[in-house]
Amino acid sequence: MHEQYQPRDIEAAAQRHWAEHKSFEVTEQAGKDTYYCLSMFPYPSGRLHMGHVRNYTIGDVIARYQRMLGKNVLQPMGWDAFGMPAENAAIQNKVAPAAWTYENMAYMKAQFNQLGLAIDWSREITTCKPDYYRWEQWLFTQLYKKGIIYKKVGTVNWDPVDQTVLANEQVIDGRGWRSDALVEKREIPMYYFKITAYADELLSSLDNMPGWPEQVKTMQRNWIGKSFGADILFDYDLDTVGIEGQLKVYTTRPDTLMGATYVAVAAEHPLAQRAAVNNPELTAFIAECKAGSVAEADMATMEKKGLPTGQFVLHPLTGDKLPVYVANYVLWGYGEGAVMAVPAHDERDFAFANTYQLPITQVFASTDENKTFDAKVWHDWYANKTDVTTINSGKYDGLSVQDAFDSIVADLEAKERGERKTQFRLRDWGISRQRYWGCPIPIIHCPSCGDVPVPEDQLPVVLPENVIPDGSGNPLNKMPEFYECTCPTCGADARRETDTMDTFVESSWYYARYASPQYEGGLVEKSAADYWLPVDQYIGGIEHAILHLLYARFFHKLMRDEGLVNSDEPFAKLLTQGMVIAETYYRMLPNGGRQWYNPEEVKVEHDNKGKAVSATLISDGEPVIIGGIEKMSKSKNNGVDPQVMIDEYGADTCRLFMMFASPPDMSLEWSDSGIEGASRFLKRVWRLAYKHVQAGACEPLDIAGLNDTQKEVRRAIHAAIQHASQDVGQHQKFNTAIAQVMTLMNVLEKNPTEQAQDRALLQEGLETVTLLLAPITPHICHVIWQQLGHSEPVIDAPWPQADESALIQDTLSMVVQVNGKLRAHIDVSASASREEIETIARENENVLRYTDGLTVRKVIVVPNKLVNIVAN
RNA sequence: GCCCGGAUGGCGGAAUAGGUAGACGCAAGGGACUUAAAAUCCCUCGGUGGCAACACCGUGCCGGUUCGAUUCCGGCUCCGGGCACCA
């Protein structure tokens, strides 16, 4: 054992040991409890970032802890290798996405190994390789045949200059990020997963998922958004529309139908299209609605505009004529593309009605007479569903919301002008992408047979890897050798689909493939899947709370219904780590864009309170704008490279710092200070262990023979075990577990070493420190454990158990409050009765000062904690 | 705009079946050791007042419930995540 702590040598040696012994390769051993610990696999962007380090360290700590509990632990790793960044890099550097991706993977894998992660690399999977995506294509063809996948028209962002479809991220302020052209909405045919068919189950299963954070379940419930309402039919007014027909709307508030004063339709709605003929103003407005991105956030924040069509429809109960408006906030493809408007009880309709001078009919009044209705100013209670009663509603007057709902829907159903309907906010999942670097959709378009799924014996449809996209459209469309094919059904000349799949598809089932990653007989090998699945612990960023986690849950149910897995949910327990965030810095560019600077390139000036006041670029000394703290990302260039930290301090120090800086589910603002402290602590552990080992072997601990001081030290050891075990095992709060070990180290460093039993106690203390730290800082613990005289490696040592008898205390310290204010500390015997404690408290000198002249009304004794004397 | 979170010393954070606010660490200041530095060790460290004992104030803001509120309730402010083609 070297006197100095030398992380480089120690870490290399420990990593070599694990590699030589294949320590983390696991098989399906019968009779052992399994634990499948999975962290979200990375996109191979180039280098590990801080979010990766945090994510994978958390996963590794949990995996190693579970192993010490005696479980057969699987911790696999792979690459979410398809995606847009590879295409962007290709356009920029003229390198094929495949080559760029594989290079990144190799670099990042080396970084993973430097971090000392307990990964079974024999199970590595790469989603852009045919041996992976062929099963995705296979599943696609099965689901297509079942009707779970279907084709319909969808809306995308279209860049008219680059002639290409843009992702929402590529639309900035309504313009294409490369061309700067105004983006348009364009409708194209796409394939969809019928996720809405599983909406009810995806919702109800959430009630049986105790291992998931409430926050995530709430977000998913709201996203699925089950609502109870009604479809309502409005007959066309023949005079103004010119044809017979009915306008269908869905509403969650049929109870307000008597207050409907107009209807609004989307620009693409047949009524709007019809009205636009020979109406240049309306035609222009419809064209205007086509501009801008498809992102919901943009839709929701844009100015609400509308135009009358000159058409009317008939109110289904009163027969009144209601004007038909075209409105930019009504979306085609969501619901019926038409809404009924009740300005008095819907805030958006209220604003719209006031803008366009449309009538506002109040149909609910507050039961609180102080709340009166004002048609010019919106008050929140207008949308209340409780403490309101119907008015101005004819035969429906005087009803509650529920009663009005029921009566009105019953009448609509009797008149065949509507019906009760449950609806979901969740929409079907469009997966077609007009991009090269993705999994090809296994469909062949035949002029006579239509869309034909590629037969199983012709899978996989291999994506050519030596292609360099140029940013305009999908290069597969220019490659006859890819798209020219024959129809599998009739043998005629046919065209292969050139769209690829959304990369969320690959990440929706990868966790299952890890069970049997090389299996060639199917998507999963049943025995392996049954052995490992579901995942016991899944770890990843909170930013995936909805999309990825919902899609993966959906896929698990699809796979279950295909007989591939036998559970209902993929992830028993979920830990959503907070983001690693950092300050951003930028300068405005002449074209209105922003040039982002990395924190390392910037020097920040602080005021005397430590608050940042200004920043300058180191290279030119000119000021930059402080842009606020955001998630570390490439687009904002605010990432801090963890490699620099690893090189300087070693993996254990980085891991320790990351875990100590904040609890895993909280966002972590990066700061350079603190890493020194982690390094200092590991040096202290090393030094104490070194001194102890140098002093030679020690005798066994004689627990019964310990004196009072020694008993206190032993109590500290076992208190640390107790608290750290709770922190790691139950609360998954590694920062407080580390604090417990630091507190123990503070005690152990002061422990005398003269007597043999003092040294025996120190041995127990150092073993405890090593075991408790082993999941967090595995390399240093690997070496110290050996040096403390153990032949088995620490990864296979059992997690320590607290000795209850060591924790018992004779006297307890309690506090005394007078009227809730702290006035004294008292020591009481652990066996003291309530009355004895109260007497000691009331006789305390400082307590007497504050109760003097007052009458004691009440004494509250909280066992082991405090006494509160209420007096006046 | 809508949905979900968060806010505690100079900084990261600790403490919630409601019970001592600031564990543990960082930074800072002072001291010891040293020719010197690094490293290490010791002390101080929320604010105000006080020689001190101690007192008063203090967990984003306003209000409420309670013997007692960082914790529960109502109303805000600011910050972060997501919003279906970033992953």
XYZ file of C-alpha atoms in Angstrom, chain A residues 308-547:
240
model
C -66.413 35.042 -40.073
C -67.223 32.662 -42.925
C -70.659 34.180 -43.539
C -72.074 30.739 -42.827
C -74.339 29.716 -39.976
C -75.235 26.511 -38.206
C -78.315 25.764 -36.122
C -78.206 25.333 -32.360
C -79.386 21.731 -31.780
C -81.727 22.637 -28.907
C -82.942 26.166 -29.652
C -82.592 26.244 -33.439
C -80.866 29.638 -33.176
C -78.473 30.557 -35.969
C -74.867 30.589 -34.769
C -72.149 32.175 -36.954
C -69.279 29.989 -38.163
C -65.795 31.471 -37.706
C -62.455 30.265 -38.955
C -59.986 30.524 -36.064
C -56.253 29.963 -36.022
C -56.409 28.321 -32.587
C -58.691 25.484 -33.744
C -56.469 22.669 -34.910
C -57.271 20.364 -37.764
C -56.581 16.776 -36.870
C -57.242 17.280 -33.150
C -60.739 16.103 -32.390
C -63.183 17.263 -35.037
C -61.317 20.386 -36.125
C -64.257 22.413 -34.861
C -65.386 23.731 -31.493
C -68.495 25.291 -30.061
C -67.774 28.551 -28.273
C -69.286 29.544 -24.952
C -67.703 32.918 -24.257
C -69.268 33.339 -20.839
C -67.615 30.222 -19.407
C -64.403 29.681 -21.368
C -61.581 32.165 -21.047
C -60.292 31.803 -24.596
C -63.798 32.128 -26.104
C -64.408 35.119 -23.830
C -61.365 36.933 -25.169
C -62.230 36.014 -28.751
C -65.863 37.154 -28.373
C -64.768 40.490 -26.947
C -62.315 41.011 -29.788
C -64.858 40.222 -32.503
C -67.944 41.697 -30.785
C -69.703 38.364 -30.540
C -72.563 37.896 -28.078
C -71.790 36.572 -24.595
C -74.619 34.640 -22.935
C -74.139 33.805 -19.291
C -75.709 30.433 -18.439
C -74.151 29.779 -15.024
C -74.484 32.137 -12.075
C -72.498 31.926 -8.883
C -74.409 30.822 -5.800
C -72.392 33.485 -3.991
C -74.481 36.630 -4.532
C -71.433 38.854 -4.181
C -70.019 37.439 -7.392
C -71.650 39.227 -10.300
C -71.016 38.754 -14.003
C -69.227 41.343 -16.107
C -69.064 40.645 -19.833
C -66.001 42.876 -20.240
C -63.713 41.410 -17.564
C -62.962 37.722 -17.129
C -63.211 36.295 -13.607
C -61.960 32.817 -12.800
C -65.259 31.691 -11.304
C -66.942 31.896 -14.748
C -65.403 28.478 -15.482
C -66.201 27.001 -12.053
C -67.984 23.681 -11.926
C -69.017 24.007 -8.287
C -71.059 26.669 -6.463
C -72.782 27.642 -9.713
C -76.291 27.130 -11.032
C -77.817 27.414 -14.511
C -79.654 30.557 -15.659
C -80.884 31.815 -19.071
C -81.219 28.149 -20.038
C -84.956 27.776 -20.400
C -86.107 24.400 -19.159
C -82.636 23.701 -17.763
C -82.593 26.618 -15.312
C -81.658 26.054 -11.689
C -79.453 23.011 -12.234
C -75.969 22.085 -11.079
C -73.250 21.462 -13.671
C -73.714 17.701 -13.433
C -77.507 17.859 -13.681
C -77.362 20.277 -16.623
C -74.801 17.988 -18.307
C -77.038 14.948 -17.889
C -80.279 16.647 -18.976
C -78.801 18.344 -22.011
C -76.966 15.232 -23.198
C -80.124 13.148 -22.717
C -82.100 15.597 -24.865
C -79.373 15.669 -27.526
C -79.338 11.884 -27.660
C -83.162 11.806 -27.938
C -83.002 14.260 -30.855
C -80.030 12.424 -32.399
C -78.018 15.599 -32.233
C -75.279 14.301 -30.000
C -73.994 11.614 -27.649
C -71.991 11.165 -24.503
C -68.315 10.540 -25.291
C -65.101 9.890 -23.405
C -62.082 11.344 -25.109
C -58.340 11.481 -24.599
C -55.963 14.338 -25.091
C -53.358 11.769 -26.129
C -52.933 11.562 -29.894
C -51.748 8.672 -32.000
C -48.007 8.529 -32.390
C -46.761 9.541 -35.845
C -43.453 7.804 -36.485
C -42.577 8.623 -40.110
C -39.512 10.820 -40.483
C -38.333 12.194 -43.813
C -34.748 11.586 -42.774
C -31.884 9.325 -43.691
C -30.261 8.369 -40.373
C -32.987 6.201 -38.883
C -34.471 2.741 -39.036
C -36.091 2.159 -42.468
C -39.838 1.619 -42.363
C -40.333 -1.914 -43.747
C -43.060 -1.164 -46.247
C -43.136 -1.626 -50.022
C -45.519 0.456 -52.094
C -46.959 -1.579 -54.935
C -49.105 0.053 -57.636
C -51.567 -2.829 -57.507
C -51.259 -4.309 -53.983
C -50.870 -1.013 -52.113
C -48.723 -0.865 -48.955
C -47.169 -4.269 -48.362
C -45.123 -5.019 -45.234
C -41.716 -6.532 -45.976
C -41.919 -10.312 -45.348
C -39.921 -11.678 -42.413
C -37.452 -13.559 -44.625
C -36.525 -10.288 -46.378
C -35.738 -8.474 -43.141
C -33.824 -6.487 -42.226
C -34.275 -3.639 -44.686
C -30.690 -2.464 -44.387
C -29.923 1.229 -44.307
C -26.879 2.010 -46.496
C -24.163 3.448 -44.229
C -21.928 5.290 -46.696
C -24.286 8.186 -47.361
C -23.640 11.852 -46.642
C -26.838 13.918 -46.467
C -26.708 17.501 -47.757
C -29.561 19.054 -45.757
C -32.110 19.083 -48.530
C -34.545 16.251 -48.225
C -33.926 12.579 -47.585
C -30.976 11.189 -49.623
C -32.684 7.788 -49.786
C -35.091 9.388 -52.264
C -32.147 9.882 -54.635
C -30.963 6.272 -54.343
C -32.780 3.953 -56.760
C -30.600 1.087 -55.512
C -32.383 1.534 -52.192
C -35.941 2.242 -53.210
C -36.304 0.167 -56.358
C -37.743 -3.226 -55.491
C -40.392 -5.738 -56.397
C -43.669 -6.331 -54.659
C -43.438 -9.338 -52.310
C -47.051 -10.186 -53.093
C -47.357 -9.866 -56.878
C -43.756 -9.456 -58.029
C -44.417 -6.216 -59.906
C -42.000 -3.316 -59.836
C -42.548 -1.433 -56.608
C -41.054 1.343 -54.534
C -39.612 0.905 -51.079
C -40.694 3.376 -48.382
C -37.861 5.871 -47.817
C -39.094 7.411 -44.590
C -37.395 6.185 -41.443
C -38.787 5.753 -37.962
C -38.838 8.230 -35.107
C -35.805 7.402 -32.935
C -38.134 7.102 -29.960
C -39.112 3.729 -31.418
C -35.636 2.258 -30.855
C -35.544 3.504 -27.275
C -38.988 2.059 -26.532
C -37.897 -1.576 -26.411
C -34.100 -1.680 -25.955
C -34.418 -2.625 -22.287
C -36.004 -5.907 -23.396
C -33.303 -6.672 -25.943
C -30.618 -6.539 -23.237
C -31.987 -9.782 -21.808
C -30.765 -11.637 -24.922
C -28.875 -9.117 -27.044
C -27.393 -11.567 -29.558
C -30.452 -13.765 -29.939
C -31.172 -14.380 -33.606
C -34.387 -16.323 -33.223
C -36.564 -13.371 -32.295
C -36.869 -9.994 -30.667
C -36.206 -11.574 -27.267
C -35.389 -15.056 -26.062
C -38.385 -15.913 -23.913
C -36.482 -17.578 -21.060
C -34.063 -14.673 -20.699
C -36.832 -12.088 -20.876
C -38.831 -13.935 -18.243
C -35.743 -14.158 -16.045
C -34.721 -10.488 -16.152
C -37.821 -8.452 -16.913
C -39.292 -6.159 -15.802
C -36.499 -3.716 -15.054
C -36.222 -3.324 -11.269
C -34.768 0.152 -11.333
C -34.740 2.587 -14.218
C -32.779 5.818 -13.985
C -32.857 8.795 -16.302
C -33.499 12.468 -16.701
C -36.772 14.077 -15.699
C -36.989 15.559 -19.209
C -38.100 12.087 -20.343
C -40.996 11.993 -17.881
C -43.627 11.948 -20.595
C -42.597 11.007 -24.131
